[in-house]
Tab-separated table of C-alpha atoms in Angstrom:
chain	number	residue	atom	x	y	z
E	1	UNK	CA	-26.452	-19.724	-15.413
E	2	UNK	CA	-25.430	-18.979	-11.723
E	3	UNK	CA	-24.279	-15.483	-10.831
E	4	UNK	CA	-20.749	-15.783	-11.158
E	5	UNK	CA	-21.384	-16.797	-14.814
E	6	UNK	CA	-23.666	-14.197	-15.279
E	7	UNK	CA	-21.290	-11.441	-14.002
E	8	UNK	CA	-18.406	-12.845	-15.892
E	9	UNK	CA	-20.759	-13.022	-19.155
E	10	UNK	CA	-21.591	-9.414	-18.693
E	11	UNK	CA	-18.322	-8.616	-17.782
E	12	UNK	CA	-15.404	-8.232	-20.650
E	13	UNK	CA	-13.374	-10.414	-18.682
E	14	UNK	CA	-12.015	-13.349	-21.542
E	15	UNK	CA	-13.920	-16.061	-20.487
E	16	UNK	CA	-14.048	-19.721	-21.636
E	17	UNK	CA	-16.452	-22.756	-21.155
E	18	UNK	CA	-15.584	-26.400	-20.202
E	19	UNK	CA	-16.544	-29.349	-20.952
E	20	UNK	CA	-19.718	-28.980	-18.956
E	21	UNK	CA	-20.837	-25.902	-20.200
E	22	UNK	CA	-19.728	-23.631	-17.422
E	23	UNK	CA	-18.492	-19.906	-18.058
E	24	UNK	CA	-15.184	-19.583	-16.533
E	25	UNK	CA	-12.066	-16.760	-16.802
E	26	UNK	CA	-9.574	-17.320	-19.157
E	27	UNK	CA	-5.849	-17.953	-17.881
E	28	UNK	CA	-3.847	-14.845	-17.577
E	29	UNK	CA	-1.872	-15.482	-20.390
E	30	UNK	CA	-4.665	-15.445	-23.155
E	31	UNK	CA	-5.234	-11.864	-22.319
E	32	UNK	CA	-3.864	-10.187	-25.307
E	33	UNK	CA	-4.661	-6.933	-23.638
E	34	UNK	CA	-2.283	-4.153	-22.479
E	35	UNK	CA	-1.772	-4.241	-18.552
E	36	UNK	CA	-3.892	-0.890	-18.391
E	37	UNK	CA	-6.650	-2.179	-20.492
E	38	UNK	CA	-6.748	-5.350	-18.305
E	39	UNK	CA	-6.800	-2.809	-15.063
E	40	UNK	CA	-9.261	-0.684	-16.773
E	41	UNK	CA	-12.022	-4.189	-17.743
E	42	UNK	CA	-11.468	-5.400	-14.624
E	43	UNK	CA	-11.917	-2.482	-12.350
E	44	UNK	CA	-15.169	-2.086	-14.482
E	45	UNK	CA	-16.024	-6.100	-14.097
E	46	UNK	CA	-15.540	-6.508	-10.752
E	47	UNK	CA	-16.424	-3.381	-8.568
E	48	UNK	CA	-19.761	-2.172	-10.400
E	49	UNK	CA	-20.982	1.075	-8.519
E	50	UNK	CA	-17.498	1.351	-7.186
E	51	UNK	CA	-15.374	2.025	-10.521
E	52	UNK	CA	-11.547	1.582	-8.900
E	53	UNK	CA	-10.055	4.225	-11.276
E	54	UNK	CA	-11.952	7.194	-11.223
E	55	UNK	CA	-13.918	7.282	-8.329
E	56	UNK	CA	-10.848	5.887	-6.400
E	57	UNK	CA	-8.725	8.605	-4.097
E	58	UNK	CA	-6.305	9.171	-1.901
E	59	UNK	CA	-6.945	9.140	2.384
E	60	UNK	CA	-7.640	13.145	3.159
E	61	UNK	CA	-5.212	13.904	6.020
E	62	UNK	CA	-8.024	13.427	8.294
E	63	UNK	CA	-8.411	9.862	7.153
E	64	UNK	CA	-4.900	8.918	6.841
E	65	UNK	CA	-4.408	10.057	10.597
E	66	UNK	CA	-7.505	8.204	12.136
E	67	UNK	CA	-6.546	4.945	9.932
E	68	UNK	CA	-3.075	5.100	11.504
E	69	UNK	CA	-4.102	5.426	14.949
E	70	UNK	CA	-6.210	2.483	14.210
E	71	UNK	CA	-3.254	0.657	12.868
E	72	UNK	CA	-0.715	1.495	16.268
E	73	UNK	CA	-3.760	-0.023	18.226
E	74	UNK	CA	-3.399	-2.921	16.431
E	75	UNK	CA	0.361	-3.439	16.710
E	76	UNK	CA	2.743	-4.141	19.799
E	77	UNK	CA	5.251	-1.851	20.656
E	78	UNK	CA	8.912	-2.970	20.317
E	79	UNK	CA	10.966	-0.279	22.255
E	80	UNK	CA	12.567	0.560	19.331
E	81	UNK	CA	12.245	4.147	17.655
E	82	UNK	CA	14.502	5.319	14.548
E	83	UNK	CA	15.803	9.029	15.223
E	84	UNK	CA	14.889	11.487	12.182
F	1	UNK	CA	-23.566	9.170	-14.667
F	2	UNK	CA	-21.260	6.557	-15.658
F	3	UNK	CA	-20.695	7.483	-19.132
F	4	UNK	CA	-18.261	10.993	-18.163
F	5	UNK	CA	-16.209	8.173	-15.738
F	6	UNK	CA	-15.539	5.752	-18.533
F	7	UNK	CA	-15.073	8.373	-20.499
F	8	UNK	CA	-12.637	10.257	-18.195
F	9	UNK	CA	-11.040	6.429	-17.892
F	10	UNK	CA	-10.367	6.143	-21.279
F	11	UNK	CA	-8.562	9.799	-21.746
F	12	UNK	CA	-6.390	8.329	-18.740
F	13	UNK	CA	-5.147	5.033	-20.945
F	14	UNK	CA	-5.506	6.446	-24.442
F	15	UNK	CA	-5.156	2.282	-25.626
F	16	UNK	CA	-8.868	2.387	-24.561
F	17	UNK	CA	-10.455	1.857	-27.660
F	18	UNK	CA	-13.957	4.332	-28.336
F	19	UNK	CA	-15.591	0.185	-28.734
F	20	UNK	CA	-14.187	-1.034	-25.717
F	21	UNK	CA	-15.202	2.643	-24.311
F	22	UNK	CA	-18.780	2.219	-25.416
F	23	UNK	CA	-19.010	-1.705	-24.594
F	24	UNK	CA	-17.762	-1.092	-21.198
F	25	UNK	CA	-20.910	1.368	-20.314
F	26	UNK	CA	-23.567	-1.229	-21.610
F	27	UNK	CA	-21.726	-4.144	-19.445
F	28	UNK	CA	-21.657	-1.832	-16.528
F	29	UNK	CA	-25.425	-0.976	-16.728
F	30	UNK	CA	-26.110	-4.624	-16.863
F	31	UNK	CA	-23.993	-5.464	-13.712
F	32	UNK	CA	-25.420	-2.635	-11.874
F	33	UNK	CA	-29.086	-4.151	-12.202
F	34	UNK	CA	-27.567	-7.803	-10.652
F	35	UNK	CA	-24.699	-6.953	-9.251
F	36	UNK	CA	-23.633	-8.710	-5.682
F	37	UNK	CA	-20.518	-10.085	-4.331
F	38	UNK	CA	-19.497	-13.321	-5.952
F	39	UNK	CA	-16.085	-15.584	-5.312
F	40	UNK	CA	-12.649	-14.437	-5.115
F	41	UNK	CA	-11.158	-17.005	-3.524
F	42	UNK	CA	-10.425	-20.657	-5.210
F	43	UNK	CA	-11.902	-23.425	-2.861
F	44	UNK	CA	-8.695	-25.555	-3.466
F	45	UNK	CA	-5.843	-23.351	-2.616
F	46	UNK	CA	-2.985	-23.458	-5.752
F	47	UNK	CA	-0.007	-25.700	-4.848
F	48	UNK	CA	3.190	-23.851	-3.658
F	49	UNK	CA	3.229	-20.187	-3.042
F	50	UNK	CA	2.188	-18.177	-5.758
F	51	UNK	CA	1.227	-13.975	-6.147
F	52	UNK	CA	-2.155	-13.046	-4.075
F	53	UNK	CA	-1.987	-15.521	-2.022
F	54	UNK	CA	-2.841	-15.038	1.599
F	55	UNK	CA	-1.366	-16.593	4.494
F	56	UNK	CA	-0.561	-16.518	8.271
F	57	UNK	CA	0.854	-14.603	9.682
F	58	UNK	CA	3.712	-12.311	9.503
F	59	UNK	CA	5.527	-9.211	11.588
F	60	UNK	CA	5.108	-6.268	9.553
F	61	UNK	CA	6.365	-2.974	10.928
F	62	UNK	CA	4.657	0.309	11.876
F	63	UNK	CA	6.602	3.098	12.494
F	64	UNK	CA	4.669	6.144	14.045
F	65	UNK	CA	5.011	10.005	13.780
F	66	UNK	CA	7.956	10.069	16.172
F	67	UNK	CA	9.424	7.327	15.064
F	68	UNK	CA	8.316	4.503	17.461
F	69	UNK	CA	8.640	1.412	16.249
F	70	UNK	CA	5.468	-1.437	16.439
F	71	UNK	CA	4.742	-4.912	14.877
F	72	UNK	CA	1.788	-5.858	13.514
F	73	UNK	CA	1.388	-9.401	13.546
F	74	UNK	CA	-1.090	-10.169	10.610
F	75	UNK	CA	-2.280	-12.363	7.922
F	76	UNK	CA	-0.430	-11.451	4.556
F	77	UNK	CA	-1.000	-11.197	1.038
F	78	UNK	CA	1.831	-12.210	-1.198
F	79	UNK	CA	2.270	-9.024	-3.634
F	80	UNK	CA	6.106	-10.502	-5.201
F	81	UNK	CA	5.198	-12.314	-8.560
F	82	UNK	CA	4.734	-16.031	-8.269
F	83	UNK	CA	7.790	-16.559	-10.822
F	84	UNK	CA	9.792	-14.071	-8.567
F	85	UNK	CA	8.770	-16.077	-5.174
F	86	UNK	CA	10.395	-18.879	-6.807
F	87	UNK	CA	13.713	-17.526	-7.617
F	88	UNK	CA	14.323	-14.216	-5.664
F	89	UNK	CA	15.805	-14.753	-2.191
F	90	UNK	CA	12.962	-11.919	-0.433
F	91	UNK	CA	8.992	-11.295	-1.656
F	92	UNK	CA	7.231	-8.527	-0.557
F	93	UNK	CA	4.022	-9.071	1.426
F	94	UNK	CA	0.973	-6.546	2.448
F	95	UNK	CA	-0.780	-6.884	5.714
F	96	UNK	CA	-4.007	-8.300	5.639
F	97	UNK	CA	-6.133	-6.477	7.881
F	98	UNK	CA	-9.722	-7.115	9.743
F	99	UNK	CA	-12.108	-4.085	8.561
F	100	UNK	CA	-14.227	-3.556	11.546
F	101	UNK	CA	-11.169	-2.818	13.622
F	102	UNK	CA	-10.112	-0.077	11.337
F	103	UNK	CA	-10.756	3.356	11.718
F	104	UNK	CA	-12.088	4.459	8.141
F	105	UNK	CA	-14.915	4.667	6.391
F	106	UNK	CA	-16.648	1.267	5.256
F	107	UNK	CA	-18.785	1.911	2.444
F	108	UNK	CA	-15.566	3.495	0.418
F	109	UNK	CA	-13.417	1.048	1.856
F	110	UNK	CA	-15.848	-1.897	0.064
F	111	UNK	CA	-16.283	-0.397	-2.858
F	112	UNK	CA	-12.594	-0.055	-3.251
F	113	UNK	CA	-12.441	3.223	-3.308
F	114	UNK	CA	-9.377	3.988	-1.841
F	115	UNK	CA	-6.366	3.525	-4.103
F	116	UNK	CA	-3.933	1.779	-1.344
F	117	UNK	CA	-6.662	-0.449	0.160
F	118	UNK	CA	-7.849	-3.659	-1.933
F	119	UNK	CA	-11.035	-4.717	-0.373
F	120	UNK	CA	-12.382	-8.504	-2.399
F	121	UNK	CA	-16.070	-8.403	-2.751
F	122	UNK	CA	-16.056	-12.252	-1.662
F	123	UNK	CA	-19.393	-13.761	-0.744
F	124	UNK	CA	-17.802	-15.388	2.129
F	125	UNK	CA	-15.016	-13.064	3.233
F	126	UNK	CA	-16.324	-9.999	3.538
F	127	UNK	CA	-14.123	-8.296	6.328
F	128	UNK	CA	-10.783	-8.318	5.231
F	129	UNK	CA	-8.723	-5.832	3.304
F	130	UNK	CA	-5.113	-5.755	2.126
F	131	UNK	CA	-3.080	-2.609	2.910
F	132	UNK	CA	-0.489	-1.965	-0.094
F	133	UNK	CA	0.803	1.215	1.431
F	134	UNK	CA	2.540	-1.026	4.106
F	135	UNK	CA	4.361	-3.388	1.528
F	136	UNK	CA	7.583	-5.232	2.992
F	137	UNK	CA	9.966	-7.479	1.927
F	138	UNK	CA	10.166	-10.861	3.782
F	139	UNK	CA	13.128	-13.778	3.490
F	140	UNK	CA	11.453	-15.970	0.941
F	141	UNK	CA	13.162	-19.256	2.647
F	142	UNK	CA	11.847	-17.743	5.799
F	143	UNK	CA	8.504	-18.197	5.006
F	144	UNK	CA	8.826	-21.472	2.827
F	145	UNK	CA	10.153	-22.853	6.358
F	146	UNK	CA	7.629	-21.567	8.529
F	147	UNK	CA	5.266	-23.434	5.867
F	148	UNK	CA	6.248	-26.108	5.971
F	149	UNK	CA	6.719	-26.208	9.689
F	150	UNK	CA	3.226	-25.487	10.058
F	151	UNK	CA	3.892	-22.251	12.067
F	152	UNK	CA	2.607	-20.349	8.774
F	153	UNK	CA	-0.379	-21.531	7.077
F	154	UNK	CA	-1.734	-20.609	3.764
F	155	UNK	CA	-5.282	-19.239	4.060
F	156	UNK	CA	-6.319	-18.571	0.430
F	157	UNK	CA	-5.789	-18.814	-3.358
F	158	UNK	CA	-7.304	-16.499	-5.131
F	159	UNK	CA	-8.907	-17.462	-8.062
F	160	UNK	CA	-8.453	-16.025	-12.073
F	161	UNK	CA	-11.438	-13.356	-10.492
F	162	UNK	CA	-9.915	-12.319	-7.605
F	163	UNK	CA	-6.215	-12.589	-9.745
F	164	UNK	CA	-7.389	-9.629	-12.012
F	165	UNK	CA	-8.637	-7.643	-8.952
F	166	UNK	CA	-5.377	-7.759	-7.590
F	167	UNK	CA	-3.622	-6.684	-10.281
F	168	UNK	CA	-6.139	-3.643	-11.434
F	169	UNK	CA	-5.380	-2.401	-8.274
F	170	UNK	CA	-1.869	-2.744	-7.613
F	171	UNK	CA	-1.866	-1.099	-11.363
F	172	UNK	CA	-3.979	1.568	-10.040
F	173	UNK	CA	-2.312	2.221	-6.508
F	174	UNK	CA	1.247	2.475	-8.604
F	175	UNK	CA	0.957	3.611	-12.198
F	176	UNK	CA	-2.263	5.930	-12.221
F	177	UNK	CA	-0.999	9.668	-13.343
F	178	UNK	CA	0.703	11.831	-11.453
F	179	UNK	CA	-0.727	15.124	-11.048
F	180	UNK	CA	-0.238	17.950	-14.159
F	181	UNK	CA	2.290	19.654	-11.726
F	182	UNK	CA	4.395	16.852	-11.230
F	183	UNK	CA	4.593	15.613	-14.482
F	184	UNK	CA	5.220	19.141	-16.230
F	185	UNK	CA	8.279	19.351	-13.465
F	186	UNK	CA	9.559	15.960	-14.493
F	187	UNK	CA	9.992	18.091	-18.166
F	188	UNK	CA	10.545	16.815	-21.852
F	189	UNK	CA	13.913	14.933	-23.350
Protein backbone atom coordinates (compact mmCIF):
# COMPACT_ATOMS: atom_id res chain seq x y z
CA UNK A 1 0.00 0.00 0.00
CA UNK A 2 1.16 3.65 -0.76
CA UNK A 3 0.35 6.36 1.75
CA UNK A 4 -2.70 7.66 0.46
CA UNK A 5 -4.13 4.11 0.84
CA UNK A 6 -2.79 3.77 4.04
CA UNK A 7 -4.31 7.05 5.38
CA UNK A 8 -7.59 6.36 3.76
CA UNK A 9 -7.47 2.66 5.33
CA UNK A 10 -6.91 4.15 8.70
CA UNK A 11 -9.16 6.74 8.11
CA UNK A 12 -13.21 6.07 8.38
CA UNK A 13 -13.54 7.63 5.18
CA UNK A 14 -15.96 4.82 2.96
CA UNK A 15 -13.52 3.58 0.81
CA UNK A 16 -13.68 1.08 -2.10
CA UNK A 17 -11.12 -0.98 -4.20
CA UNK A 18 -10.91 -1.38 -8.04
CA UNK A 19 -10.24 -3.66 -10.16
CA UNK A 20 -6.55 -3.47 -9.41
CA UNK A 21 -6.65 -3.65 -5.92
CA UNK A 22 -6.24 -0.02 -5.06
CA UNK A 23 -8.00 1.66 -1.91
CA UNK A 24 -9.89 4.54 -3.13
CA UNK A 25 -12.90 7.01 -1.51
CA UNK A 26 -16.21 6.13 -2.10
CA UNK A 27 -18.48 8.61 -4.24
CA UNK A 28 -20.28 11.12 -2.18
CA UNK A 29 -23.41 9.61 -2.54
CA UNK A 30 -22.68 6.17 -0.79
CA UNK A 31 -22.11 8.07 2.37
CA UNK A 32 -25.09 7.12 4.33
CA UNK A 33 -23.84 9.41 7.01
CA UNK A 34 -25.43 12.61 8.41
CA UNK A 35 -23.64 15.85 6.99
CA UNK A 36 -22.16 16.39 10.64
CA UNK A 37 -20.94 12.91 10.98
CA UNK A 38 -19.30 13.21 7.51
CA UNK A 39 -17.70 16.76 8.84
CA UNK A 40 -16.86 15.18 12.05
CA UNK A 41 -14.78 11.63 10.07
CA UNK A 42 -13.35 13.79 7.87
CA UNK A 43 -12.01 16.57 9.96
CA UNK A 44 -10.58 13.55 11.99
CA UNK A 45 -9.24 11.74 8.54
CA UNK A 46 -7.72 14.38 7.02
CA UNK A 47 -6.09 16.97 9.46
CA UNK A 48 -4.51 14.49 12.16
CA UNK A 49 -2.79 16.74 14.91
CA UNK A 50 -4.93 19.53 13.64
CA UNK A 51 -8.62 18.25 14.57
CA UNK A 52 -10.80 21.13 12.47
CA UNK A 53 -13.64 21.13 15.08
CA UNK A 54 -12.36 21.53 18.34
CA UNK A 55 -9.13 22.87 18.18
CA UNK A 56 -10.42 25.22 15.37
CA UNK A 57 -11.15 29.15 16.45
CA UNK A 58 -11.96 32.23 15.53
CA UNK A 59 -9.03 35.22 14.43
CA UNK A 60 -8.44 37.19 18.02
CA UNK A 61 -8.91 40.87 17.07
CA UNK A 62 -5.27 41.09 16.86
CA UNK A 63 -5.22 38.52 14.12
CA UNK A 64 -8.18 39.54 12.24
CA UNK A 65 -6.59 43.15 11.99
CA UNK A 66 -2.99 42.09 10.85
CA UNK A 67 -4.68 39.46 8.27
CA UNK A 68 -6.66 42.38 6.83
CA UNK A 69 -3.92 44.69 6.43
CA UNK A 70 -2.29 41.87 4.67
CA UNK A 71 -5.28 41.46 2.49
CA UNK A 72 -5.54 45.65 1.42
CA UNK A 73 -1.79 45.07 0.44
CA UNK A 74 -2.79 42.63 -1.75
CA UNK A 75 -5.66 44.40 -3.50
CA UNK A 76 -5.81 47.62 -5.81
CA UNK A 77 -7.63 50.44 -4.81
CA UNK A 78 -10.70 51.44 -6.88
CA UNK A 79 -11.58 55.05 -5.69
CA UNK A 80 -14.63 53.91 -4.58
CA UNK A 81 -15.68 53.99 -0.75
CA UNK A 82 -19.40 53.16 0.52
CA UNK A 83 -20.48 55.87 3.24
CA UNK A 84 -21.69 54.13 6.65
CA UNK B 1 -4.97 14.20 24.85
CA UNK B 2 -7.15 13.42 22.06
CA UNK B 3 -9.66 11.40 23.75
CA UNK B 4 -11.48 14.79 25.84
CA UNK B 5 -11.51 16.44 21.92
CA UNK B 6 -13.37 13.57 20.37
CA UNK B 7 -15.13 13.39 23.16
CA UNK B 8 -16.03 17.12 23.39
CA UNK B 9 -16.78 16.49 19.35
CA UNK B 10 -19.20 14.07 19.89
CA UNK B 11 -21.33 16.12 22.74
CA UNK B 12 -21.27 18.85 19.83
CA UNK B 13 -23.18 16.33 17.13
CA UNK B 14 -25.00 14.07 19.56
CA UNK B 15 -25.51 11.55 16.05
CA UNK B 16 -21.88 10.66 17.01
CA UNK B 17 -22.26 7.29 17.97
CA UNK B 18 -20.03 6.16 21.51
CA UNK B 19 -18.48 3.32 18.42
CA UNK B 20 -17.81 5.79 15.98
CA UNK B 21 -16.57 7.96 19.19
CA UNK B 22 -14.21 5.23 20.28
CA UNK B 23 -13.15 4.09 16.58
CA UNK B 24 -12.33 7.56 15.72
CA UNK B 25 -9.51 7.79 18.67
CA UNK B 26 -7.78 4.43 17.57
CA UNK B 27 -7.77 5.74 13.71
CA UNK B 28 -6.43 9.00 14.90
CA UNK B 29 -3.54 7.43 16.93
CA UNK B 30 -2.67 5.45 13.91
CA UNK B 31 -2.55 8.53 11.54
CA UNK B 32 -0.65 10.47 13.99
CA UNK B 33 2.34 7.84 13.89
CA UNK B 34 2.34 8.20 9.66
CA UNK B 35 0.69 11.00 9.09
CA UNK B 36 2.00 13.52 6.10
CA UNK B 37 0.35 15.45 3.47
CA UNK B 38 -1.06 13.31 0.72
CA UNK B 39 -3.27 14.46 -2.60
CA UNK B 40 -6.10 16.73 -2.72
CA UNK B 41 -6.16 17.58 -5.98
CA UNK B 42 -7.32 15.07 -9.00
CA UNK B 43 -4.50 15.01 -11.72
CA UNK B 44 -7.25 15.16 -14.48
CA UNK B 45 -9.35 18.11 -13.66
CA UNK B 46 -13.44 16.99 -13.73
CA UNK B 47 -15.14 18.15 -16.96
CA UNK B 48 -17.29 21.37 -16.68
CA UNK B 49 -17.36 23.42 -13.58
CA UNK B 50 -18.24 21.68 -10.63
CA UNK B 51 -18.11 22.71 -6.42
CA UNK B 52 -14.27 23.10 -5.13
CA UNK B 53 -13.00 23.71 -8.02
CA UNK B 54 -10.31 26.31 -8.40
CA UNK B 55 -9.73 28.58 -11.13
CA UNK B 56 -8.28 31.91 -12.45
CA UNK B 57 -8.85 34.48 -11.60
CA UNK B 58 -11.53 36.67 -10.39
CA UNK B 59 -12.18 40.45 -8.81
CA UNK B 60 -13.28 39.93 -5.42
CA UNK B 61 -13.89 42.99 -3.27
CA UNK B 62 -12.30 44.30 -0.05
CA UNK B 63 -13.84 46.88 1.65
CA UNK B 64 -11.70 48.46 4.55
CA UNK B 65 -12.53 50.05 7.99
CA UNK B 66 -13.61 53.32 6.39
CA UNK B 67 -15.15 52.00 3.79
CA UNK B 68 -12.60 52.12 0.89
CA UNK B 69 -13.22 50.03 -1.64
CA UNK B 70 -10.22 47.47 -3.24
CA UNK B 71 -10.13 44.44 -5.67
CA UNK B 72 -8.38 41.59 -5.17
CA UNK B 73 -7.66 39.92 -8.24
CA UNK B 74 -7.20 36.16 -7.27
CA UNK B 75 -7.50 32.59 -8.06
CA UNK B 76 -11.00 31.25 -6.82
CA UNK B 77 -12.54 28.38 -5.36
CA UNK B 78 -16.01 27.56 -6.51
CA UNK B 79 -18.07 27.24 -3.05
CA UNK B 80 -21.95 27.23 -5.14
CA UNK B 81 -22.90 23.44 -5.48
CA UNK B 82 -21.97 21.86 -8.76
CA UNK B 83 -25.86 21.12 -9.45
CA UNK B 84 -26.49 24.86 -8.52
CA UNK B 85 -23.54 26.14 -11.01
CA UNK B 86 -25.49 24.47 -13.56
CA UNK B 87 -28.81 25.99 -13.16
CA UNK B 88 -28.56 29.19 -10.96
CA UNK B 89 -27.77 32.34 -12.95
CA UNK B 90 -24.75 33.55 -10.02
CA UNK B 91 -22.24 30.99 -7.83
CA UNK B 92 -20.47 32.18 -5.11
CA UNK B 93 -16.66 31.96 -5.17
CA UNK B 94 -13.85 32.37 -2.23
CA UNK B 95 -10.54 33.92 -2.95
CA UNK B 96 -7.79 31.73 -3.17
CA UNK B 97 -4.98 33.23 -1.52
CA UNK B 98 -0.92 32.69 -1.51
CA UNK B 99 0.06 31.93 2.33
CA UNK B 100 3.42 33.45 2.59
CA UNK B 101 2.00 36.82 1.66
CA UNK B 102 -0.44 36.72 4.47
CA UNK B 103 -0.05 38.17 7.65
CA UNK B 104 -1.09 35.24 10.14
CA UNK B 105 0.23 32.64 11.75
CA UNK B 106 1.37 29.50 9.58
CA UNK B 107 1.48 26.59 11.68
CA UNK B 108 -2.47 27.23 12.69
CA UNK B 109 -3.17 28.32 9.37
CA UNK B 110 -1.87 24.53 8.03
CA UNK B 111 -3.31 22.71 10.39
CA UNK B 112 -6.60 24.30 9.64
CA UNK B 113 -7.10 25.72 12.56
CA UNK B 114 -8.87 28.63 11.83
CA UNK B 115 -12.56 28.11 11.13
CA UNK B 116 -12.83 30.65 7.96
CA UNK B 117 -9.51 29.57 6.38
CA UNK B 118 -9.37 26.04 4.49
CA UNK B 119 -5.77 25.28 4.09
CA UNK B 120 -5.41 21.47 1.72
CA UNK B 121 -2.59 19.49 3.09
CA UNK B 122 -1.59 18.71 -0.70
CA UNK B 123 1.82 17.19 -1.27
CA UNK B 124 2.30 19.47 -4.10
CA UNK B 125 0.39 22.63 -3.22
CA UNK B 126 1.32 23.55 -0.14
CA UNK B 127 0.90 27.47 -0.15
CA UNK B 128 -2.46 28.20 -0.90
CA UNK B 129 -5.49 28.74 1.25
CA UNK B 130 -9.12 29.57 0.52
CA UNK B 131 -10.68 32.48 2.47
CA UNK B 132 -14.56 31.66 3.12
CA UNK B 133 -15.10 34.80 5.11
CA UNK B 134 -14.78 36.74 1.74
CA UNK B 135 -17.48 34.61 -0.19
CA UNK B 136 -19.11 36.48 -3.32
CA UNK B 137 -21.43 35.84 -5.78
CA UNK B 138 -20.20 35.93 -9.44
CA UNK B 139 -22.49 35.87 -12.92
CA UNK B 140 -22.31 32.18 -13.60
CA UNK B 141 -22.42 32.91 -17.61
CA UNK B 142 -19.72 35.36 -16.77
CA UNK B 143 -17.38 32.97 -15.87
CA UNK B 144 -18.52 30.06 -18.27
CA UNK B 145 -17.49 32.82 -20.99
CA UNK B 146 -14.33 33.85 -19.68
CA UNK B 147 -13.69 29.88 -19.81
CA UNK B 148 -14.16 29.29 -22.56
CA UNK B 149 -12.45 32.34 -23.91
CA UNK B 150 -9.45 31.28 -22.26
CA UNK B 151 -9.20 34.52 -20.16
CA UNK B 152 -10.20 32.17 -17.05
CA UNK B 153 -8.58 28.95 -16.66
CA UNK B 154 -9.42 26.14 -14.41
CA UNK B 155 -6.49 25.27 -12.13
CA UNK B 156 -7.74 22.26 -10.12
CA UNK B 157 -10.28 19.48 -9.37
CA UNK B 158 -10.28 18.38 -6.28
CA UNK B 159 -10.51 14.95 -5.76
CA UNK B 160 -13.28 12.68 -3.41
CA UNK B 161 -10.22 13.62 -0.53
CA UNK B 162 -9.96 17.01 -0.95
CA UNK B 163 -14.17 16.99 -1.73
CA UNK B 164 -14.79 15.94 1.98
CA UNK B 165 -12.25 18.56 3.26
CA UNK B 166 -14.15 21.10 1.70
CA UNK B 167 -17.22 20.32 2.92
CA UNK B 168 -16.12 19.52 6.80
CA UNK B 169 -15.09 22.85 6.73
CA UNK B 170 -17.57 24.88 5.10
CA UNK B 171 -19.85 22.68 7.70
CA UNK B 172 -17.65 23.83 10.38
CA UNK B 173 -17.10 27.62 9.38
CA UNK B 174 -21.23 27.80 9.10
CA UNK B 175 -23.13 25.37 11.29
CA UNK B 176 -20.74 24.81 14.41
CA UNK B 177 -22.80 26.13 17.70
CA UNK B 178 -23.36 29.32 18.54
CA UNK B 179 -22.30 30.35 21.84
CA UNK B 180 -24.75 29.38 25.15
CA UNK B 181 -25.63 33.18 25.15
CA UNK B 182 -26.79 33.37 21.81
CA UNK B 183 -28.65 30.43 21.61
CA UNK B 184 -30.51 30.87 25.10
CA UNK B 185 -31.49 34.55 23.49
CA UNK B 186 -32.77 32.92 20.34
CA UNK B 187 -35.41 31.20 23.21
CA UNK B 188 -37.80 28.07 22.99
CA UNK B 189 -41.21 27.71 20.67
Amino acid sequence: MNMSELVLSWTMLPTLTNSEGILYPAPYGDYKLTPAQVSYQTGQAMTGKSLILNQGREFTKEEAERYHKSLVKLAIPTGKKIEY
Amino acid sequence: MLGPYIDFVASLFPCISPYTQESAKSALEQFYSHGKPFSCFTSDQIKGLSQGDIISSLPFEIIDEDGSMYELNTSACILSNSCDIENDKTLLAAPVLDITRLDIDKENLKNNRYYRLLYFPDEIFTDIVVDLGLMMPFYTAAIQKSLKSGRIRKIHSLNLVGYYLLISKLTVHFMRPEDKDVQSSRGVM
